[in-house]
Coordinates of C-alpha atoms in Angstrom, one line a residue:
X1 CA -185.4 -151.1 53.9
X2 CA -185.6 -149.2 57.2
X3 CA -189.0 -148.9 59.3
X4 CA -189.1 -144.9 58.0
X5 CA -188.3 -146.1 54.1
X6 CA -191.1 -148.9 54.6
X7 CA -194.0 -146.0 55.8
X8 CA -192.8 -143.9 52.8
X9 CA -193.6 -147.3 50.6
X10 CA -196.8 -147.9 51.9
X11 CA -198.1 -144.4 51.2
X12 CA -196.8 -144.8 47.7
X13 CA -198.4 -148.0 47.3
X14 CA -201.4 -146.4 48.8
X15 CA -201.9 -143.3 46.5
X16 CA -200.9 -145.7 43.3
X17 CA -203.5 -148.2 44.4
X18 CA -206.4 -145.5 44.6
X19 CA -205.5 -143.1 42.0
X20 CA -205.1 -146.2 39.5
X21 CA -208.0 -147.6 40.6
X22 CA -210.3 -144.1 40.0
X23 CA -209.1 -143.4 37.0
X24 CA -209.4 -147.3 35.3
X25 CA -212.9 -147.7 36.3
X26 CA -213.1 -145.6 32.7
X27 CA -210.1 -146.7 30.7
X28 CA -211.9 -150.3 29.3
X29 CA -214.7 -148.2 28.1
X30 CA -213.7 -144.5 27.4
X31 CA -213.7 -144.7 23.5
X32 CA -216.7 -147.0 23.3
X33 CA -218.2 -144.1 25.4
X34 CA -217.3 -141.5 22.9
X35 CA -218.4 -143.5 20.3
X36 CA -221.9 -144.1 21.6
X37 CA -221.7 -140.2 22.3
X38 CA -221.8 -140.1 18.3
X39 CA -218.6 -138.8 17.6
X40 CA -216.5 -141.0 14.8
X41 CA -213.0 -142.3 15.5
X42 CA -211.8 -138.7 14.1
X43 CA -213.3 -137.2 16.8
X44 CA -212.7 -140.0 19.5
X45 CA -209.0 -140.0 18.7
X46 CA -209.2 -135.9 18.3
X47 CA -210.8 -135.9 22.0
X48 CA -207.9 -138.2 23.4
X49 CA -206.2 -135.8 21.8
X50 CA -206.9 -132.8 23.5
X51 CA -206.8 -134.4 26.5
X52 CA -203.1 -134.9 25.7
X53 CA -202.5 -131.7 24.6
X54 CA -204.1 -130.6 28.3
X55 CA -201.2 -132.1 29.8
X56 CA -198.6 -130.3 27.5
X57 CA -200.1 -127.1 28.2
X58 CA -200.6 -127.6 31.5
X59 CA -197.3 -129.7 32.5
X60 CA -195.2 -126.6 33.2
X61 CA -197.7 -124.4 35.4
X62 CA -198.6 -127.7 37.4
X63 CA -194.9 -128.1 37.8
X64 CA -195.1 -124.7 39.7
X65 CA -197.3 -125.9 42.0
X66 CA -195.5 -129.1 42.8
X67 CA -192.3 -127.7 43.5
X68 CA -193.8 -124.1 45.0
X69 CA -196.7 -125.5 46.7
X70 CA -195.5 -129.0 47.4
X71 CA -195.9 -132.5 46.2
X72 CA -198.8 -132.9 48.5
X73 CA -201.4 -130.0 47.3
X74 CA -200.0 -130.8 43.7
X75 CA -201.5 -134.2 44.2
X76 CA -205.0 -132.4 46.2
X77 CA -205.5 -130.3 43.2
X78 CA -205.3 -133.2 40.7
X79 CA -208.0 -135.5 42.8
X80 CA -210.6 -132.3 42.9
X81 CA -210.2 -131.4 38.8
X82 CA -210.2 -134.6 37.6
X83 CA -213.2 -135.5 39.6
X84 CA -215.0 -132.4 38.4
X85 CA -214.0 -132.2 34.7
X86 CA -214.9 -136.4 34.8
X87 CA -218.7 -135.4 36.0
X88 CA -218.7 -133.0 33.3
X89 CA -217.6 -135.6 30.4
X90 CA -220.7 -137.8 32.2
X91 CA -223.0 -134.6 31.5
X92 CA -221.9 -134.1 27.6
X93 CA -222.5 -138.1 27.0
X94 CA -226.1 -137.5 28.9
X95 CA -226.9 -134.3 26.4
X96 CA -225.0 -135.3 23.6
X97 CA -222.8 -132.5 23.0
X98 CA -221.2 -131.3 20.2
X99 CA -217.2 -132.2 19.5
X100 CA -215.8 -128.9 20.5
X101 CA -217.1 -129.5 24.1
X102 CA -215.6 -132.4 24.5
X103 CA -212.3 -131.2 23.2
X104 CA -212.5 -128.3 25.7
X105 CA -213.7 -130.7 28.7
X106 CA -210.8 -133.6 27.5
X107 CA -208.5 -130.1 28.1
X108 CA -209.6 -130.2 31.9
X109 CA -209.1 -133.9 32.4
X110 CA -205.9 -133.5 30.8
X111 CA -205.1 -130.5 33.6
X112 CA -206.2 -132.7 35.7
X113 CA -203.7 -135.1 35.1
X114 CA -200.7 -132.9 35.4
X115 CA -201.2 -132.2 38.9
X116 CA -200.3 -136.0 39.4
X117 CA -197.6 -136.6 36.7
X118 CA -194.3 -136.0 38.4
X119 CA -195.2 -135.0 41.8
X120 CA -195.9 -138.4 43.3
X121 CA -192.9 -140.5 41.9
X122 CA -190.8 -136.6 42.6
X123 CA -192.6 -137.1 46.3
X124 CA -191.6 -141.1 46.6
X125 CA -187.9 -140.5 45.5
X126 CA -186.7 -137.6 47.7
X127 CA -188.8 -138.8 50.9
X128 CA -187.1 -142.4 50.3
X129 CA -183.6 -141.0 50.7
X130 CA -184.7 -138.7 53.1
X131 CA -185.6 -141.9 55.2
X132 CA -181.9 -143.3 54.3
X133 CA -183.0 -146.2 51.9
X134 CA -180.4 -147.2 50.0
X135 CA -181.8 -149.8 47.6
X136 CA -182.3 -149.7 43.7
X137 CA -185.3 -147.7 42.6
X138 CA -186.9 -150.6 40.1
X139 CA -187.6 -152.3 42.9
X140 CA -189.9 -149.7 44.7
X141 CA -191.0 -148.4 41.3
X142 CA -191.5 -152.0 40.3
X143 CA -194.0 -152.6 43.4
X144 CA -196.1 -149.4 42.5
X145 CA -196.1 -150.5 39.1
X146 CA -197.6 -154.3 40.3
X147 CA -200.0 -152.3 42.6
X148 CA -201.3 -149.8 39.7
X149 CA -201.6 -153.3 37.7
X150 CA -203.9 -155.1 40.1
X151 CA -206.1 -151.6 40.5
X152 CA -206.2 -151.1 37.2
X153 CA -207.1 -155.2 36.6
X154 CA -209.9 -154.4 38.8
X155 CA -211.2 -151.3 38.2
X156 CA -211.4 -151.5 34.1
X157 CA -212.6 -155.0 34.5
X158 CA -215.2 -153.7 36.9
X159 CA -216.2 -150.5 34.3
X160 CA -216.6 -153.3 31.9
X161 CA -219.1 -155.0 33.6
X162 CA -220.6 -152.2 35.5
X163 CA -221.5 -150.8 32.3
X164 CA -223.0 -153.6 30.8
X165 CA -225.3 -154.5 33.4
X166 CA -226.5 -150.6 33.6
X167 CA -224.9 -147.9 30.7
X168 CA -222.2 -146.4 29.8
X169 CA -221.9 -143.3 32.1
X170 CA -221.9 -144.9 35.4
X171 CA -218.5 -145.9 35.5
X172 CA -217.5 -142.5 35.3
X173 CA -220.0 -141.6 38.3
X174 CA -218.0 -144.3 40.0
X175 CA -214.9 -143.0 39.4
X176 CA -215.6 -139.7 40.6
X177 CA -216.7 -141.0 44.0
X178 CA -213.4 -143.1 44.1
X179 CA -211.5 -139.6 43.6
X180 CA -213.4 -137.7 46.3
X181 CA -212.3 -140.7 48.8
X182 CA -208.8 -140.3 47.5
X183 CA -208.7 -136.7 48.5
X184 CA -209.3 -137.7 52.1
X185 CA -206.6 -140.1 51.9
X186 CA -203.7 -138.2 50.2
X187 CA -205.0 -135.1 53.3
X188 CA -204.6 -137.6 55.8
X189 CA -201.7 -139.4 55.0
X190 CA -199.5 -137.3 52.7
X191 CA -196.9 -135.1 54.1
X192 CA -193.7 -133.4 51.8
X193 CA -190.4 -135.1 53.3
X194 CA -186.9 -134.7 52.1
X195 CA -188.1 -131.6 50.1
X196 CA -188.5 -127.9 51.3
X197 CA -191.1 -125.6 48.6
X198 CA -189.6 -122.9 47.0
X199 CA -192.8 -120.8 46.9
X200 CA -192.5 -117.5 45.1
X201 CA -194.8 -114.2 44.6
X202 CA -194.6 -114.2 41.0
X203 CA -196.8 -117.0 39.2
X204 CA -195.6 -115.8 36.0
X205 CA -191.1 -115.5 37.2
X206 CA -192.4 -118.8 38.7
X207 CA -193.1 -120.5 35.9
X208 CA -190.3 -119.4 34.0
X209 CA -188.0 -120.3 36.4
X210 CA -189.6 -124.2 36.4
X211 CA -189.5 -124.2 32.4
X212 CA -185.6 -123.3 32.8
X213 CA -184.9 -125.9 35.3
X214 CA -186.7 -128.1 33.1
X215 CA -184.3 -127.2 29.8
X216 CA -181.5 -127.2 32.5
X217 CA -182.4 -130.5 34.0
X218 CA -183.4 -132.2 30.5
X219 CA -183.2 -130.9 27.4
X220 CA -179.1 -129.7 28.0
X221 CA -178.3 -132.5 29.6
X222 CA -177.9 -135.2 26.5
X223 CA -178.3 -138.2 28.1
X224 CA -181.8 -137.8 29.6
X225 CA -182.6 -135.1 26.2
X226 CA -182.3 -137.8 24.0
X227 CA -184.7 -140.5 26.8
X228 CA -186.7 -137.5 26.3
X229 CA -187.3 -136.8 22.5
X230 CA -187.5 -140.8 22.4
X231 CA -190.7 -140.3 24.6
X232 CA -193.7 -139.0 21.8
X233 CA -193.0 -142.2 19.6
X234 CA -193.0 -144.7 22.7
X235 CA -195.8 -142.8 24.4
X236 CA -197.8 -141.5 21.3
X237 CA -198.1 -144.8 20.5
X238 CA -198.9 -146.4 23.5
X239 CA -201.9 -144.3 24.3
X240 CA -203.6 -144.9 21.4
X241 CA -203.2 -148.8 21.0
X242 CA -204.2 -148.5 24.5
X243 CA -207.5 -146.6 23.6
X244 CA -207.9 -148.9 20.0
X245 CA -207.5 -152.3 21.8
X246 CA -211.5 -151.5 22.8
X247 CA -213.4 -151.5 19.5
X248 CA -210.9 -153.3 17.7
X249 CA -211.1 -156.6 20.2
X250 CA -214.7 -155.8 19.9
X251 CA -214.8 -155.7 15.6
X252 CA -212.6 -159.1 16.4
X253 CA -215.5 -160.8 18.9
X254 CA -218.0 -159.9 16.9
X255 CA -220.3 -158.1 19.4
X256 CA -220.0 -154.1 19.2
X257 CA -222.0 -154.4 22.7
X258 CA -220.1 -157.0 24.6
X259 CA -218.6 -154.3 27.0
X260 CA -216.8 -157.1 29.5
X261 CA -215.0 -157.8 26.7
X262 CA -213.5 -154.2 26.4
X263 CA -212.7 -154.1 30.1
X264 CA -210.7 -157.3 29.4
X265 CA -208.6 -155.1 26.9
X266 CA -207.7 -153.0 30.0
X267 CA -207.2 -155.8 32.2
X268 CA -205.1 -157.2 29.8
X269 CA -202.5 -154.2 30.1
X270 CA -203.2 -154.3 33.6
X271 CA -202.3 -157.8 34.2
X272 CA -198.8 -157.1 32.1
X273 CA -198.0 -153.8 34.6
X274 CA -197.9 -156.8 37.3
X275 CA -196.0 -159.3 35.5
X276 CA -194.0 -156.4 34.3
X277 CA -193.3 -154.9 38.0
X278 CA -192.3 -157.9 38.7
X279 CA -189.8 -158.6 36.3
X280 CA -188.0 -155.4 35.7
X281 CA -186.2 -155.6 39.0
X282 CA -185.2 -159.1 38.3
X283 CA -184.1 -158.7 34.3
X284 CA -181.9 -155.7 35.5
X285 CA -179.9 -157.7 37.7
X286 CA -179.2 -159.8 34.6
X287 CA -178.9 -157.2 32.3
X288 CA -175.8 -154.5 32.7
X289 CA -176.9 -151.7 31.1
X290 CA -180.6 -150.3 31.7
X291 CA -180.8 -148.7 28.0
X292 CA -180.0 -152.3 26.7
X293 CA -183.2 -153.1 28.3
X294 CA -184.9 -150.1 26.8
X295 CA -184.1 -150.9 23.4
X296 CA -184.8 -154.5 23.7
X297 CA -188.2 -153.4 24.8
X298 CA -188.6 -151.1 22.6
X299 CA -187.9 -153.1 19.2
X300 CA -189.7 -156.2 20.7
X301 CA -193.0 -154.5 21.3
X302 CA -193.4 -152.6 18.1
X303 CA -192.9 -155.8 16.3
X304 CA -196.0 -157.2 17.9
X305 CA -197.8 -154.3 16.9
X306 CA -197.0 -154.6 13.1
X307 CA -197.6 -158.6 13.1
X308 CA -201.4 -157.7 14.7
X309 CA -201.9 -156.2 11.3
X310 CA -201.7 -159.9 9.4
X311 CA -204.2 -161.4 12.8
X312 CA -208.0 -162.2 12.3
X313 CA -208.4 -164.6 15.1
X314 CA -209.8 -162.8 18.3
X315 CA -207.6 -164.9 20.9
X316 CA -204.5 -164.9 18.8
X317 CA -204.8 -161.5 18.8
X318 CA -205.5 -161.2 22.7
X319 CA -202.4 -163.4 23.0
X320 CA -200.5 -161.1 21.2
X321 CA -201.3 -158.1 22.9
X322 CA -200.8 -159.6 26.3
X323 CA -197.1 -160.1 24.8
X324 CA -196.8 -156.5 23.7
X325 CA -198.2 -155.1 27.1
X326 CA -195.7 -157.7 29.1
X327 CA -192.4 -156.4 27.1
X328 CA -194.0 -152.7 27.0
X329 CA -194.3 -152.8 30.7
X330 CA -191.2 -154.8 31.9
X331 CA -189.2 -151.4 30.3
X332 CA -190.8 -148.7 32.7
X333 CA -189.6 -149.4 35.4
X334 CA -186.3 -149.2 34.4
X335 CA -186.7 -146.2 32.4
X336 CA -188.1 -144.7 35.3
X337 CA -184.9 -145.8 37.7
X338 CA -182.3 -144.2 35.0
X339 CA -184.9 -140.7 34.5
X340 CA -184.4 -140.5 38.5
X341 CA -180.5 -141.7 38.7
X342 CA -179.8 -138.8 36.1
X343 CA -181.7 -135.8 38.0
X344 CA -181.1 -133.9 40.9
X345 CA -183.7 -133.3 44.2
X346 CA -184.2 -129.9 43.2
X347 CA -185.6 -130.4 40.2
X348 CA -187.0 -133.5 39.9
X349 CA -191.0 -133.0 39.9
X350 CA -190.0 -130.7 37.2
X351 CA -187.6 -132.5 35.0
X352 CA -190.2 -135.7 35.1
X353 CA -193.4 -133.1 34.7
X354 CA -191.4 -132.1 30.9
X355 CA -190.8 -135.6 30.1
X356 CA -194.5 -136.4 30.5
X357 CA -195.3 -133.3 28.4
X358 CA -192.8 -134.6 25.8
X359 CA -194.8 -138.1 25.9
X360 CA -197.7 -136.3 25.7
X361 CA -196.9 -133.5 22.9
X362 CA -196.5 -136.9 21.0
X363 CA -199.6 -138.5 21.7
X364 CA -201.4 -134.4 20.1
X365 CA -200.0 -135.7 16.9
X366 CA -199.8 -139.3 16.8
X367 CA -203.5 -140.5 18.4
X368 CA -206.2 -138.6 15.3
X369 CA -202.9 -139.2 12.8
X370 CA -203.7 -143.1 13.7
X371 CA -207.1 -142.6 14.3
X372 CA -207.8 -141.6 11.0
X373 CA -205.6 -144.5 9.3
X374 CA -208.2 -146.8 11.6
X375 CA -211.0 -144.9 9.8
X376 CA -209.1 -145.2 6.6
X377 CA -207.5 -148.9 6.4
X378 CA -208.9 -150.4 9.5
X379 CA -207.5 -150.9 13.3
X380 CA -204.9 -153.6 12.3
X381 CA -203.3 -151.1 10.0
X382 CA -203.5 -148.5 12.3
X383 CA -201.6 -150.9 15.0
X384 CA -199.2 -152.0 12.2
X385 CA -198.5 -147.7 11.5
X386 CA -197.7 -147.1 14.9
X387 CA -195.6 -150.2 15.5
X388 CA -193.3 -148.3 12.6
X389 CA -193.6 -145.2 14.6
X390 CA -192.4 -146.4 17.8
X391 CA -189.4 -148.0 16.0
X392 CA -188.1 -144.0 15.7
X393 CA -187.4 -143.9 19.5
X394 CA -184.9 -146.9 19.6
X395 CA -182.0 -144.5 18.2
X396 CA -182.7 -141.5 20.3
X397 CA -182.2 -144.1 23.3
X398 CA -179.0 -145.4 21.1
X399 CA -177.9 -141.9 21.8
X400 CA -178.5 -141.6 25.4
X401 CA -176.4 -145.2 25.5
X402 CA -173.3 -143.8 24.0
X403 CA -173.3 -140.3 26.6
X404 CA -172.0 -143.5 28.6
X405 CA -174.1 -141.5 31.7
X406 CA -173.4 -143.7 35.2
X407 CA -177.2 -143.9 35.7
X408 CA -176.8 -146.5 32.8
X409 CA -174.3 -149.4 34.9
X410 CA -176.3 -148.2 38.6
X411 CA -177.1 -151.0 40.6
X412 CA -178.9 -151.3 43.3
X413 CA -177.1 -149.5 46.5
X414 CA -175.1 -147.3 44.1
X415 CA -176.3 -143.1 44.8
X416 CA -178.9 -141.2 42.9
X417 CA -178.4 -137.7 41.3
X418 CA -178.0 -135.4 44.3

């Protein structure tokens, strides 16, 4: 890695180290704070799920701005309305609003969002060729992904304890300071290299044009369409077990109060994005073919989840979810190196921005469908339910296998789409 490919890595690092960090400071205690807002795992889940259905909506026209306006103001925009629409969720716990304000408000945080998704890993990729770096993409991905880990470890185990020793809204004060900062930061040291904005007149022709490059890119090209219709059972599913892992390690504990304790459930995914940084780079070398790696992954992980259903004991549980976030996490970085291998410059924030809204079209229908088997059958049922679920994407990556795409055998050194 060259001196310019090693500034370009730092940034990265940087902006995954400080958005991660903002936005965790919530995730250990975001549906214990709903909860306590006096909405029922219906409406929890139903609020998670609006927020997801934010980013579908919004995935496209954000996707405008990142390849009209830039990487760089795409990534502005998401610090200043995440921070906003985060002091508002603050103000409807404080007056104890109703469940359609939240679902409007979880819209904006979801908007919010988009501005980030694609843009940044879009901005990384085409400024590290730019620079003439040559190397396999796990192994910058993989770093970002150990960063995001270690801000995330910190900032949810922080929330955790932040909240018990005050309530359950300052974390999100907390978090919006941390985004302000991050706006001075990405000003400062974020600059669009490698890439030249297409910027055009028409908002409206605009957007069209991204949605076509994003059918273009994805959908028509049957390798990454079927990574991409494999994404609302992987990522459906992961959100919510991500959300559930609060109150159910809490109903598990024993102590619907002990708050640490649902920071820990954070942690715990955030220690497994580390391990799993670090392995992915290290198993592909091993392993020939990156969707062999997917579908291991893939199979491995939603086992756990169905075998939580049969656990009582809090630490064998803990134990087993540590397992599922290791193999869960050790499979996106390599998912992420065959997306980029597969698209070209042009359209990359784009083609990435539509499979994030697949991912998150999934997680509209799969997060109140779950949430209401937890308020039906319980959280290990629920786990057990999405487990199944996630078992539906192992074919669709099956099918991307056998388009026999070169982004499958790349190794490190070998050239990305163009």
């Amino acid at each position: 890695m060259n001196a310019a490919a090693r500034k370009i890595q730092r940034v990265y690092l940087t902006l995954t180290l400080g958005n991660t960090l903002a936005a965790s400071f919530i995730w250990g205690i975001n549906t214990l704070f709903l909860l306590d807002a006096g909405l029922t795992n219906l409406e929890a889940f139903a609020a998670n799920a609006f927020f997801t259905a934010g980013m579908v909506l919004f995935e496209v026209p954000t996707g405008v701005v990142a390849d009209g306006w830039g990487r760089r103001m795409s990534f502005l925009l998401g610090t200043v309305t995440l921070a906003g629409s985060t002091f508002l969720y603050f103000l409807l716990w404080q007056f104890s609003a109703p469940f359609w304000w939240w679902a409007a408000v979880s819209v904006l945080l979801g908007l919010g969002f988009t501005f980030f998704s694609g843009a940044v890993e879009a901005w990384l990729v085409d400024a590290l060729r730019f620079s003439g770096y040559e190397g396999g993409l796990e192994l910058v991905l993989g770093r970002g992904q150990m960063v995001s880990g270690v801000a995330m470890l910190s900032g949810s185990v922080a929330g955790g304890v932040i909240a018990q020793a005050t309530n359950l809204g300052v974390p999100f004060l907390v978090r919006v300071g941390v985004l302000v900062a991050m706006f001075a930061v990405a000003f400062l040291l974020m600059h669009d290299v490698g890439f030249t904005p297409e910027r055009s007149a028409h908002p409206l022709q605009a957007t069209r044009a991204v949605l076509k490059a994003s059918v273009d890119g994805g959908l028509r090209h049957p390798p990454v369409r079927y990574i991409m219709l494999a994404a609302p059972f992987t990522e459906g599913v992961g959100i919510y077990v991500f959300y559930a892992l609060q109150p159910y390690l809490l109903q598990l504990f024993g102590d619907p109060r002990a708050y640490a304790i649902a920071g820990l459930a954070a942690a715990l995914v955030a220690g497994a994005d580390i391990v799993g940084g670090w392995m992915a780079p290290r198993i592909r070398k091993r392993v020939k073919r990156r969707t062999s790696v997917l579908i291991a992954t893939n199979i491995f992980s939603a086992l756990i989840l169905v075998v939580l259903m049969f656990t009582t004991v809090f630490w064998l549980a803990l134990a087993l979810l540590a397992l599922w976030a290791v193999v869960a996490s050790a499979g996106t970085p390599v998912r992420q190196a065959y997306l980029n291998d597969m698209i070209a410059s042009k359209q990359r924030a784009t083609v990435l921005s539509f499979d994030s809204l697949m991912g998150s079209a999934g997680g509209v229908v799969v997060q109140p469908a779950l949430g209401r088997t937890a308020d039906l059958y319980g959280y290990p049922a629920s786990l057990a339910v999405g487990g199944a679920l996630q078992l539906i994407a192992a074919p669709f990556i099956l099918l991307s296998r056998r388009q026999r795409p070169q982004a499958d055998t790349a190794s490190e050194g070998s050239p990305a789409a163009p």
